[in-house]
Amino acid sequence: MHKVNVHADRALRQFFATLVLGASILATAQAQELSFTLHEQLVIGDDEEAPSEYLFYFPEIVRTDSQGNIYVKDALSADVRVFDANGRYVTTVGKRGEGPGELREVFGMHVDGDDRLIVADRMSRRLTIFTDMGKSFATKSLAEDGRTIQPRPILSLDNSFVLTYVTLFANPEGGPSIKDDRVLHTHDTDFNRLETFAQLDDIYDLDDPFLNAYSTYSSAMNVATNGTDTIVLSPYVYDGYIYRYTRSNDMWVMEKLKGGPVPKRSFMPVSEKDIDTNPDVKRGAVMLSGPTGTYRARIFSRSDGVAILSTGEILHFPRRTPLKQDFEPRAELFNQNGDLVGYGQLLFDNPELNGNARVMESIRIQWIDTADRLYLARKNGEGFFVLSVANLEISSK
């Protein structure tokens, strides 16, 4: 068996990838079943006796800087915690409040190429840009034409930024809000908007009431970029396709990339009674309210993250969530041409973790750094969320 580790340098990875896939498979672009193994290098938050700075409710947004420091926005906090590359707590940036440098509701967070920490605060309607780990800061309004934008995520892109959000306009006739039909927005380094692209109805079937309502939620899409000319978007309700946008001749060109096998249907509508009375339905249910009503659905196929490797290959992390079985985290590998190379179950090298359904159901891929290390949120054996840093090994079966 030949193996490829995404932590290896580019030349070795390309060589090993050829060994793994074989010339005939490369020639025909025929996807095969692969093994995807997570080798954890660091876990933060696993010691319940540790100081509170090390413990998480849910590590919601994760970024890294040029020194390897790890920035974490916890779901219940209005600040950003910083850990060094070895997982030691360094400092906390920001605090809850309405004054300068204070935060109310962190909706997006990013660290740019200059190691500036950029925090989007929905309630205060502003971006706060911290330098030197919070020792100084500047602010920028999040409002455009009187509307508040709610970016999640924020990513660096070739001396600019790409923000993901759907804008809702007030309906002049007094009915439901009017939805903007584009989801990706580039901004310059001063966060002035440059362009808007990616049609919402390319990604979600807006004729379906549940998908139409869900498409505006911050969790509806996972986004990754190579930092220059490529953006990949995976819809949370995953029907077997992800979307790649490539900059070409001053335009963004969209490609629809077909992934591995998925369930015949990605979700089914359910009632409030179904959720209340059937634990199997409740486990994978999404409930949301909008101006046109309340919607509930049981998800069978979802996306838990997407990443672009330093080689230009794409990693996607779908999950099967059947009614009567354990949830199954999976991975898909696409080559630079956008062809599916292979797919398979995502596992740890630790059998104890693999045998714990609570752990395996909780995995969410939150970030990938320049060395292709994955940062993922997962539960530990006691049911508390931790932040895991892992190398991913990909091998043929």
Tab-separated table of C-alpha atoms in Angstrom, residues 55 88 126 159 230 283:
chain	number	residue	atom	x	y	z
A	55	LEU	CA	-12.158	25.097	27.730
A	88	ARG	CA	-0.459	27.126	25.310
A	126	ARG	CA	-18.811	47.111	12.492
A	159	ASN	CA	-4.466	41.537	-1.457
A	230	THR	CA	-9.826	30.105	-6.527
A	283	ARG	CA	-30.674	13.833	15.691
